Tab-separated table of C-alpha atoms and ligand atoms in Angstrom:
chain	number	residue	atom	x	y	z
A	281	MET	CA	-50.247	-54.859	-6.211
A	282	GLN	CA	-53.410	-55.959	-4.751
A	283	PRO	CA	-54.129	-54.677	-1.278
A	284	HIS	CA	-53.781	-57.312	1.431
A	285	ARG	CA	-57.059	-58.836	2.915
A	286	THR	CA	-57.910	-57.478	6.389
A	287	ALA	CA	-61.088	-58.371	8.392
A	288	GLN	CA	-64.205	-56.673	7.217
A	289	ARG	CA	-65.154	-55.698	10.756
A	290	LEU	CA	-62.266	-53.151	10.757
A	291	ALA	CA	-63.477	-51.531	7.547
A	292	GLY	CA	-65.377	-48.751	9.120
A	293	ILE	CA	-62.758	-48.037	11.943
A	294	GLU	CA	-60.124	-45.334	11.344
A	295	LEU	CA	-56.868	-44.797	13.163
A	296	SER	CA	-57.112	-42.127	15.782
A	297	GLY	CA	-56.916	-38.695	14.281
A	298	ILE	CA	-55.296	-37.085	17.275
A	299	ARG	CA	-51.785	-38.081	16.709
A	300	LYS	CA	-51.939	-37.197	13.004
A	301	LEU	CA	-52.797	-33.773	13.913
A	302	PHE	CA	-49.760	-33.240	16.063
A	303	ASP	CA	-47.507	-34.057	13.215
A	304	ALA	CA	-48.929	-30.913	11.647
A	305	GLY	CA	-47.297	-28.450	14.350
A	306	GLY	CA	-44.247	-26.491	13.440
A	307	PRO	CA	-41.481	-25.863	15.988
A	308	ASP	CA	-43.340	-22.882	17.910
A	309	ALA	CA	-46.579	-24.978	18.018
A	310	VAL	CA	-48.250	-24.630	21.414
A	311	ASN	CA	-49.649	-28.193	22.086
A	312	LEU	CA	-52.848	-28.218	24.073
A	313	GLY	CA	-53.732	-31.646	22.605
A	314	ILE	CA	-51.937	-33.987	24.884
A	315	GLY	CA	-54.142	-36.589	26.786
A	316	GLN	CA	-51.750	-37.619	29.485
A	317	PRO	CA	-50.203	-35.981	32.631
A	318	ASP	CA	-47.080	-33.958	32.114
A	319	PHE	CA	-45.888	-35.058	35.430
A	320	ASP	CA	-43.188	-37.803	36.019
A	321	THR	CA	-44.142	-40.803	37.845
A	322	PRO	CA	-43.528	-40.443	41.607
A	323	GLY	CA	-40.155	-41.652	42.869
A	324	HIS	CA	-41.302	-44.361	45.356
A	325	ILE	CA	-43.187	-45.959	42.434
A	326	LYS	CA	-40.239	-45.980	40.135
A	327	GLU	CA	-38.077	-47.360	43.029
A	328	ALA	CA	-40.583	-50.427	43.544
A	329	ALA	CA	-40.015	-51.163	39.940
A	330	ILE	CA	-36.402	-50.986	40.254
A	331	GLN	CA	-36.395	-53.318	43.107
A	332	ALA	CA	-38.706	-55.825	41.270
A	333	ILE	CA	-36.219	-55.906	38.353
A	334	ARG	CA	-33.314	-56.517	40.859
A	335	ASP	CA	-35.305	-59.219	42.618
A	336	GLY	CA	-35.770	-61.041	39.252
A	337	LYS	CA	-39.592	-60.638	39.372
A	338	THR	CA	-39.477	-60.534	35.557
A	339	GLY	CA	-41.362	-63.699	34.528
A	340	TYR	CA	-45.227	-64.279	33.752
A	341	THR	CA	-47.428	-63.427	36.578
A	342	PRO	CA	-50.631	-65.122	37.325
A	343	ASN	CA	-53.010	-64.204	34.385
A	344	ALA	CA	-55.414	-62.100	36.617
A	345	GLY	CA	-52.463	-60.156	38.125
A	346	ILE	CA	-50.258	-60.590	41.080
A	347	PRO	CA	-52.309	-61.284	44.343
A	348	GLU	CA	-50.603	-58.325	46.260
A	349	LEU	CA	-51.797	-55.892	43.552
A	350	ARG	CA	-55.266	-57.458	43.186
A	351	LEU	CA	-55.483	-57.009	47.074
A	352	ALA	CA	-54.313	-53.344	46.925
A	353	ILE	CA	-56.848	-52.487	44.417
A	354	ALA	CA	-59.572	-54.290	46.254
A	355	GLU	CA	-58.624	-52.229	49.413
A	356	LYS	CA	-58.454	-49.027	47.214
A	357	MET	CA	-62.026	-49.637	45.948
A	358	GLN	CA	-63.290	-50.008	49.481
A	359	ARG	CA	-61.293	-47.016	50.899
A	360	GLU	CA	-61.787	-44.501	48.226
A	361	ASN	CA	-65.083	-45.777	46.611
A	362	ASN	CA	-66.730	-47.637	49.345
A	363	LEU	CA	-67.162	-50.589	47.150
A	364	PRO	CA	-66.713	-53.963	48.813
A	365	TYR	CA	-64.877	-56.037	46.009
A	366	ARG	CA	-63.005	-59.099	46.927
A	367	GLU	CA	-59.477	-59.394	45.350
A	368	ASP	CA	-60.663	-62.216	42.940
A	369	GLN	CA	-63.295	-59.686	41.600
A	370	ILE	CA	-60.323	-57.638	40.265
A	371	LEU	CA	-58.602	-58.296	36.982
A	372	VAL	CA	-55.344	-56.498	36.381
A	373	THR	CA	-55.024	-55.309	32.588
A	374	ALA	CA	-52.663	-53.462	30.300
A	375	GLY	CA	-54.047	-50.042	31.104
A	376	GLY	CA	-57.824	-48.903	31.284
A	377	SER	CA	-57.888	-49.479	27.542
A	378	GLU	CA	-57.510	-53.204	27.750
A	379	ALA	CA	-59.948	-53.310	30.440
A	380	LEU	CA	-62.471	-51.547	28.048
A	381	HIS	CA	-61.701	-53.899	25.405
A	382	LEU	CA	-62.177	-56.987	27.676
A	383	ALA	CA	-65.502	-55.846	28.822
A	384	MET	CA	-66.894	-55.289	25.283
A	385	GLN	CA	-65.371	-58.444	23.966
A	386	ALA	CA	-66.859	-60.405	26.924
A	387	LEU	CA	-70.314	-58.904	26.890
A	388	VAL	CA	-71.349	-57.632	23.452
A	389	GLU	CA	-73.015	-59.925	21.007
A	390	GLU	CA	-73.265	-59.252	17.197
A	391	GLY	CA	-75.552	-56.132	16.756
A	392	ASP	CA	-75.914	-55.320	20.383
A	393	ARG	CA	-76.497	-51.573	21.019
A	394	VAL	CA	-73.666	-49.872	23.079
A	395	LEU	CA	-74.571	-46.459	24.444
A	396	ILE	CA	-71.525	-44.135	24.598
A	397	PRO	CA	-71.355	-40.412	25.423
A	398	ASP	CA	-71.032	-38.302	22.255
A	399	PRO	CA	-68.760	-36.436	22.675
A	400	GLY	CA	-66.734	-39.196	24.229
A	401	PHE	CA	-63.388	-40.839	24.691
A	402	VAL	CA	-62.134	-41.877	21.385
A	403	SER	CA	-61.910	-45.715	22.042
A	404	TYR	CA	-65.473	-46.380	22.982
A	405	ALA	CA	-66.997	-46.492	19.549
A	406	PRO	CA	-64.184	-48.468	17.942
A	407	LEU	CA	-63.970	-51.069	20.744
A	408	ALA	CA	-67.706	-51.627	20.797
A	409	ALA	CA	-67.560	-51.999	16.866
A	410	ILE	CA	-64.692	-54.311	17.091
A	411	ALA	CA	-66.805	-56.494	19.416
A	412	GLY	CA	-69.562	-56.578	17.001
A	413	GLY	CA	-71.671	-54.069	18.612
A	414	ARG	CA	-73.421	-50.983	17.331
A	415	PRO	CA	-72.124	-47.778	19.144
A	416	GLU	CA	-74.882	-45.155	19.583
A	417	GLY	CA	-73.995	-41.738	20.722
A	418	MET	CA	-75.700	-40.143	23.831
A	419	ALA	CA	-76.253	-36.387	23.720
A	420	LEU	CA	-75.037	-33.913	26.373
A	421	ASP	CA	-77.259	-31.047	27.580
A	422	ASP	CA	-76.343	-27.294	27.275
A	423	THR	CA	-74.015	-27.579	30.364
A	424	LEU	CA	-72.093	-30.346	28.676
A	425	HIS	CA	-73.338	-33.096	31.150
A	426	ILE	CA	-75.373	-36.195	30.006
A	427	ASP	CA	-78.808	-35.540	29.208
A	428	VAL	CA	-80.442	-37.913	31.611
A	429	ASP	CA	-83.927	-37.890	30.050
A	430	ALA	CA	-82.537	-38.489	26.473
A	431	ALA	CA	-80.195	-41.210	27.909
A	432	LEU	CA	-83.111	-43.061	29.740
A	433	GLU	CA	-85.181	-43.132	26.584
A	434	GLN	CA	-82.354	-44.582	24.495
A	435	MET	CA	-81.673	-47.289	27.184
A	436	ASP	CA	-84.499	-49.697	26.625
A	437	GLY	CA	-83.052	-52.641	24.491
A	438	ALA	CA	-79.592	-51.505	24.735
A	439	ARG	CA	-76.867	-54.088	25.916
A	440	ILE	CA	-74.241	-51.602	27.493
A	441	LEU	CA	-74.177	-48.122	28.854
A	442	VAL	CA	-70.668	-46.402	29.141
A	443	ILE	CA	-70.489	-43.818	31.826
A	444	ASN	CA	-67.287	-41.823	32.115
A	445	SER	CA	-67.270	-39.152	34.887
A	446	PRO	CA	-65.073	-36.949	35.090
A	447	ALA	CA	-65.235	-37.062	31.329
A	448	ASN	CA	-62.834	-36.917	28.431
A	449	PRO	CA	-63.151	-34.597	26.420
A	450	THR	CA	-65.612	-32.385	28.347
A	451	GLY	CA	-63.834	-32.199	31.827
A	452	MET	CA	-67.423	-32.461	33.396
A	453	VAL	CA	-68.314	-34.514	36.483
A	454	GLU	CA	-71.743	-36.058	36.696
A	455	PRO	CA	-73.701	-35.326	39.988
A	456	GLU	CA	-74.687	-38.061	42.111
A	457	SER	CA	-78.430	-37.743	41.016
A	458	THR	CA	-77.411	-38.574	37.370
A	459	ILE	CA	-75.132	-41.313	38.308
A	460	ARG	CA	-77.916	-42.897	40.454
A	461	ALA	CA	-80.710	-42.417	38.013
A	462	LEU	CA	-78.615	-43.966	35.107
A	463	ALA	CA	-77.473	-46.849	37.110
A	464	GLU	CA	-80.689	-47.660	38.641
A	465	TYR	CA	-82.631	-47.596	35.311
A	466	ALA	CA	-79.884	-49.589	33.577
A	467	GLU	CA	-80.295	-52.311	36.175
A	468	ASP	CA	-83.899	-52.201	35.764
A	469	ARG	CA	-83.725	-52.610	32.101
A	470	HIS	CA	-80.850	-55.238	32.025
A	471	VAL	CA	-78.211	-52.840	30.507
A	472	THR	CA	-74.838	-53.440	32.040
A	473	VAL	CA	-72.982	-50.427	32.938
A	474	ILE	CA	-69.308	-49.862	32.057
A	475	SER	CA	-67.938	-47.107	34.173
A	476	ASP	CA	-64.765	-45.664	33.227
A	477	GLU	CA	-63.387	-43.735	36.213
A	478	VAL	CA	-59.867	-43.107	35.205
A	479	TYR	CA	-59.984	-39.433	35.968
A	480	GLU	CA	-61.482	-40.013	39.472
A	481	HIS	CA	-58.899	-38.194	41.325
A	482	PHE	CA	-58.876	-35.086	39.198
A	483	ILE	CA	-62.087	-33.318	40.442
A	484	TYR	CA	-62.081	-29.571	41.583
A	485	GLY	CA	-64.873	-29.201	44.000
A	486	ALA	CA	-67.450	-31.851	42.961
A	487	ARG	CA	-67.442	-35.356	44.420
A	488	HIS	CA	-66.815	-38.656	42.409
A	489	VAL	CA	-69.585	-41.077	42.648
A	490	SER	CA	-69.341	-44.762	41.088
A	491	PRO	CA	-72.302	-46.241	39.480
A	492	ALA	CA	-71.558	-49.540	41.309
A	493	SER	CA	-72.805	-47.870	44.349
A	494	PHE	CA	-76.357	-47.937	43.033
A	495	ALA	CA	-76.436	-51.079	40.925
A	496	GLU	CA	-74.901	-54.529	40.885
A	497	ASP	CA	-74.612	-55.127	37.066
A	498	VAL	CA	-71.568	-52.816	36.637
A	499	ILE	CA	-68.170	-53.195	35.581
A	500	THR	CA	-65.883	-50.425	36.907
A	501	ILE	CA	-62.720	-49.616	35.095
A	502	ASN	CA	-59.754	-47.574	36.339
A	503	ALA	CA	-55.883	-47.420	35.773
A	504	THR	CA	-52.798	-46.029	37.270
A	505	SER	CA	-52.211	-44.149	34.122
A	506	LYS	CA	-53.591	-40.728	34.943
A	507	THR	CA	-53.798	-40.989	38.615
A	508	TYR	CA	-50.204	-41.683	39.237
A	509	ALA	CA	-48.800	-40.235	35.880
A	510	MET	CA	-48.139	-43.745	34.737
A	511	THR	CA	-49.519	-43.811	31.107
A	512	GLY	CA	-46.501	-45.715	29.823
A	513	TRP	CA	-46.505	-48.371	32.389
A	514	ARG	CA	-49.707	-49.716	31.134
A	515	ILE	CA	-51.564	-50.878	34.309
A	516	GLY	CA	-55.450	-50.713	34.620
A	517	PHE	CA	-57.999	-52.992	36.211
A	518	LEU	CA	-61.634	-53.841	36.158
A	519	ALA	CA	-63.705	-54.661	39.108
A	520	ALA	CA	-66.800	-56.759	38.547
A	521	PRO	CA	-69.150	-59.528	39.582
A	522	ASP	CA	-67.575	-63.092	39.434
A	523	ASP	CA	-68.936	-64.264	36.185
A	524	TYR	CA	-67.787	-61.039	34.260
A	525	ILE	CA	-64.298	-61.613	35.674
A	526	GLU	CA	-64.285	-65.159	34.454
A	527	ALA	CA	-65.509	-64.049	31.121
A	528	CYS	CA	-62.994	-61.121	30.707
A	529	LEU	CA	-60.263	-63.456	31.835
A	530	LYS	CA	-60.758	-65.768	28.966
A	531	VAL	CA	-60.078	-62.916	26.619
A	532	HIS	CA	-57.261	-61.406	28.718
A	533	GLN	CA	-55.567	-64.903	29.182
A	534	TYR	CA	-55.259	-65.561	25.501
A	535	CYS	CA	-54.408	-62.094	24.184
A	536	GLN	CA	-52.274	-60.611	26.813
A	537	ALA	CA	-51.443	-63.580	29.143
A	538	CYS	CA	-50.624	-61.047	32.022
A	539	ALA	CA	-49.874	-57.245	32.422
A	540	THR	CA	-46.287	-56.410	32.753
A	541	SER	CA	-44.791	-57.844	35.817
A	542	ILE	CA	-42.489	-54.998	36.793
A	543	ALA	CA	-45.218	-52.397	36.377
A	544	GLN	CA	-47.672	-54.576	38.545
A	545	TYR	CA	-45.044	-54.297	41.413
A	546	ALA	CA	-44.699	-50.664	40.788
A	547	SER	CA	-48.577	-50.205	40.931
A	548	VAL	CA	-48.662	-51.980	44.411
A	549	ALA	CA	-46.471	-49.090	45.603
A	550	ALA	CA	-48.756	-46.636	43.719
A	551	TYR	CA	-51.971	-47.995	45.527
A	552	THR	CA	-50.478	-48.634	48.949
A	553	GLY	CA	-47.919	-45.896	49.335
A	554	ASP	CA	-48.008	-42.111	49.974
A	555	GLN	CA	-50.678	-40.301	48.121
A	556	SER	CA	-49.530	-36.778	48.418
A	557	ALA	CA	-48.211	-36.645	44.814
A	558	VAL	CA	-51.797	-37.320	43.539
A	559	ILE	CA	-52.975	-34.439	45.735
A	560	ALA	CA	-50.149	-32.275	44.450
A	561	MET	CA	-51.061	-33.003	40.827
A	562	ARG	CA	-54.695	-32.433	41.446
A	563	ASP	CA	-54.107	-28.896	43.051
A	564	GLU	CA	-51.752	-28.045	40.104
A	565	TYR	CA	-54.457	-29.070	37.525
A	566	ARG	CA	-56.794	-27.084	39.400
A	567	ALA	CA	-54.654	-23.939	39.273
A	568	ARG	CA	-54.159	-24.495	35.546
A	569	ARG	CA	-57.815	-24.881	34.834
A	570	ASP	CA	-58.538	-21.544	36.730
A	571	LEU	CA	-55.761	-19.873	34.697
A	572	LEU	CA	-57.024	-21.055	31.377
A	573	TYR	CA	-60.691	-20.792	31.907
A	574	ASP	CA	-60.514	-17.293	33.351
A	575	GLY	CA	-58.234	-16.313	30.530
A	576	LEU	CA	-60.575	-17.593	28.015
A	577	ALA	CA	-63.647	-16.024	29.776
A	578	ALA	CA	-61.856	-12.689	29.797
A	579	LEU	CA	-61.707	-12.917	25.909
A	580	GLY	CA	-65.522	-13.427	25.870
A	581	ILE	CA	-65.597	-17.046	25.225
A	582	ASP	CA	-68.509	-18.292	27.227
A	583	PHE	CA	-68.953	-21.829	28.343
A	584	PRO	CA	-69.495	-23.888	31.510
A	585	ARG	CA	-66.423	-24.078	33.817
A	586	PRO	CA	-65.150	-27.733	33.597
A	587	GLU	CA	-65.071	-29.656	36.977
A	588	GLY	CA	-62.660	-32.350	36.497
A	589	ALA	CA	-59.992	-34.280	34.447
A	590	PHE	CA	-57.516	-32.087	32.727
A	591	TYR	CA	-59.604	-30.958	29.646
A	592	MET	CA	-62.026	-28.166	28.747
A	593	TYR	CA	-64.487	-28.381	25.827
A	594	VAL	CA	-64.545	-25.078	24.200
A	595	PRO	CA	-67.177	-23.806	21.582
A	596	MET	CA	-64.988	-22.472	18.764
A	597	GLY	CA	-66.777	-22.965	15.548
A	598	GLU	CA	-65.172	-25.104	12.889
A	599	GLU	CA	-63.471	-22.265	11.037
A	600	ARG	CA	-61.681	-20.927	14.223
A	601	ILE	CA	-60.591	-24.515	15.022
A	602	ARG	CA	-59.078	-24.825	11.669
A	603	LEU	CA	-57.331	-21.466	12.056
A	604	ALA	CA	-56.040	-22.186	15.554
A	605	ILE	CA	-54.532	-25.454	14.327
A	606	GLU	CA	-53.038	-23.704	11.065
A	607	GLN	CA	-51.360	-21.043	13.375
A	608	GLY	CA	-49.825	-23.747	15.540
A	609	LEU	CA	-52.388	-23.733	18.478
A	610	LEU	CA	-52.778	-27.512	18.724
A	611	ILE	CA	-56.207	-28.380	20.015
A	612	VAL	CA	-58.398	-31.479	19.212
A	613	PRO	CA	-61.502	-30.905	17.037
A	614	GLY	CA	-64.714	-32.079	18.531
A	615	SER	CA	-65.043	-34.287	15.323
A	616	ALA	CA	-62.575	-36.584	17.010
A	617	PHE	CA	-65.095	-37.457	19.866
A	618	GLY	CA	-68.075	-38.250	17.960
A	619	ASN	CA	-70.692	-36.730	15.550
A	620	ARG	CA	-72.580	-34.285	17.564
A	621	THR	CA	-70.137	-31.469	18.479
A	622	PRO	CA	-67.759	-30.617	15.373
A	623	GLU	CA	-67.942	-26.846	16.618
A	624	TYR	CA	-66.075	-27.581	19.918
A	625	ALA	CA	-62.515	-28.249	20.472
A	626	ARG	CA	-60.838	-30.111	23.461
A	627	ILE	CA	-58.110	-28.192	25.205
A	628	SER	CA	-55.908	-30.267	27.416
A	629	TYR	CA	-54.091	-28.303	30.485
A	630	ALA	CA	-51.891	-31.274	31.155
A	631	THR	CA	-49.028	-28.778	30.338
A	632	SER	CA	-47.061	-26.155	32.018
A	633	ARG	CA	-48.527	-22.725	33.046
A	634	ASP	CA	-46.068	-21.055	30.772
A	635	THR	CA	-47.368	-22.968	27.913
A	636	LEU	CA	-50.996	-22.087	29.082
A	637	GLN	CA	-49.869	-18.366	28.819
A	638	ARG	CA	-48.581	-18.690	25.484
A	639	ALA	CA	-51.787	-20.384	24.448
A	640	LEU	CA	-53.811	-17.556	25.906
A	641	GLU	CA	-51.883	-15.179	23.764
A	642	ARG	CA	-52.813	-17.058	20.544
A	643	PHE	CA	-56.295	-17.146	21.682
A	644	ARG	CA	-56.182	-13.431	22.166
A	645	ILE	CA	-55.054	-12.864	18.600
A	646	LEU	CA	-57.589	-15.374	17.340
A	647	ALA	CA	-60.343	-13.447	19.164
A	648	GLU	CA	-59.346	-10.268	17.932
A	649	GLU	CA	-59.568	-11.336	14.281
A	650	HIS	CA	-62.502	-13.601	14.784
A	651	PRO	CA	-64.499	-12.282	17.894
A	652	TRP	CA	-66.615	-14.839	19.812
B	982	PLP	C1	-61.680	-41.605	29.428
B	982	PLP	C2	-60.410	-42.613	29.283
B	982	PLP	N1	-60.562	-43.875	29.526
B	982	PLP	C3	-59.493	-44.678	29.416
B	982	PLP	C4	-58.316	-44.124	28.829
B	982	PLP	C5	-57.284	-45.161	28.668
B	982	PLP	O1	-56.323	-45.081	29.628
B	982	PLP	P1	-55.103	-46.079	29.759
B	982	PLP	O2	-53.907	-45.389	29.302
B	982	PLP	O3	-54.907	-46.513	31.130
B	982	PLP	O4	-55.286	-47.203	28.687
B	982	PLP	C6	-58.158	-42.892	28.616
B	982	PLP	C7	-56.909	-42.325	28.001
B	982	PLP	O5	-56.746	-41.290	27.544
B	982	PLP	C8	-59.218	-41.923	28.785
B	982	PLP	O6	-59.224	-40.603	28.451
């Protein structure tokens, strides 16, 4: 039978390799590949969803989101990010993923250059390409932070600059000087910044700074997914100047109609309720980071201590990555995140301390056989 015809623009786009990898792990696999919190959603958020169901709040909502959630998000942006968005400058989406998709669809013209970190989150390049753009990787320096000089050089003539701090997969947090330099230069060169801040609450010492503090032409993206351990609820948002909201709403309205009503009510409780669960999760991630980092350092594995998110990006060499996965230590090869760092692997510590101890034991055996 002839293969069915699909659109040419998808020809160069592959399904994400990360899931495929995990099917390979046997029953005693130690899984450090997961990109989502291992915590349950806090109780008061779940209760708000249950209440919404009981109250029959199960129909379509306004396309841009329920007013109380847009307001709660605008207040969050003021309180936590010191950014004065009005509630009608907030568009509620199905996770940060949809917000990224909308921004690309609304802004990118055929052939536009879209600068993305390499290594970077797996969705950036495909979403840019699906929008007709040309994704272009930006290099990191030796400390796994954005190489600012190289990025500024690439910026002339680009349409979009994607910034992601704290970053997936490196776990690094960009300092204010970098965020400011990139945002101001982008504004000067008419490059729109898309700032993906989904890990903003998971920072261990450094401070989160939003590019929108330094430039006007910025779309800020965030989600309840990581902050409140709500990946499956699918609520995110973008905050942007009015004309971008209107353009993004055109795409959102026709492809999504609205984010899930029940999850929107739950998200109001997330943003307006008790934040102590977020702090407890952050403290636990920090303890796990130290456990894992110190354990790897003791084996002679030398790399910069990650400052945020729940990932570390470890120089392994391609052969060790292959062996580790073969032996059931599930980590994600750097090749999943771009072209520049195939010798690295992403390790997630969104898993129990017990699992991390078992992982360190596997690393110890690996290091004995193949010293770093
Ligand atoms: C950097 C980054 N941005 C966005 C997302 C997507 O988040 P969501 O689950 O809200 O769509 C992820 C998820 O892994 C991520 O790591």
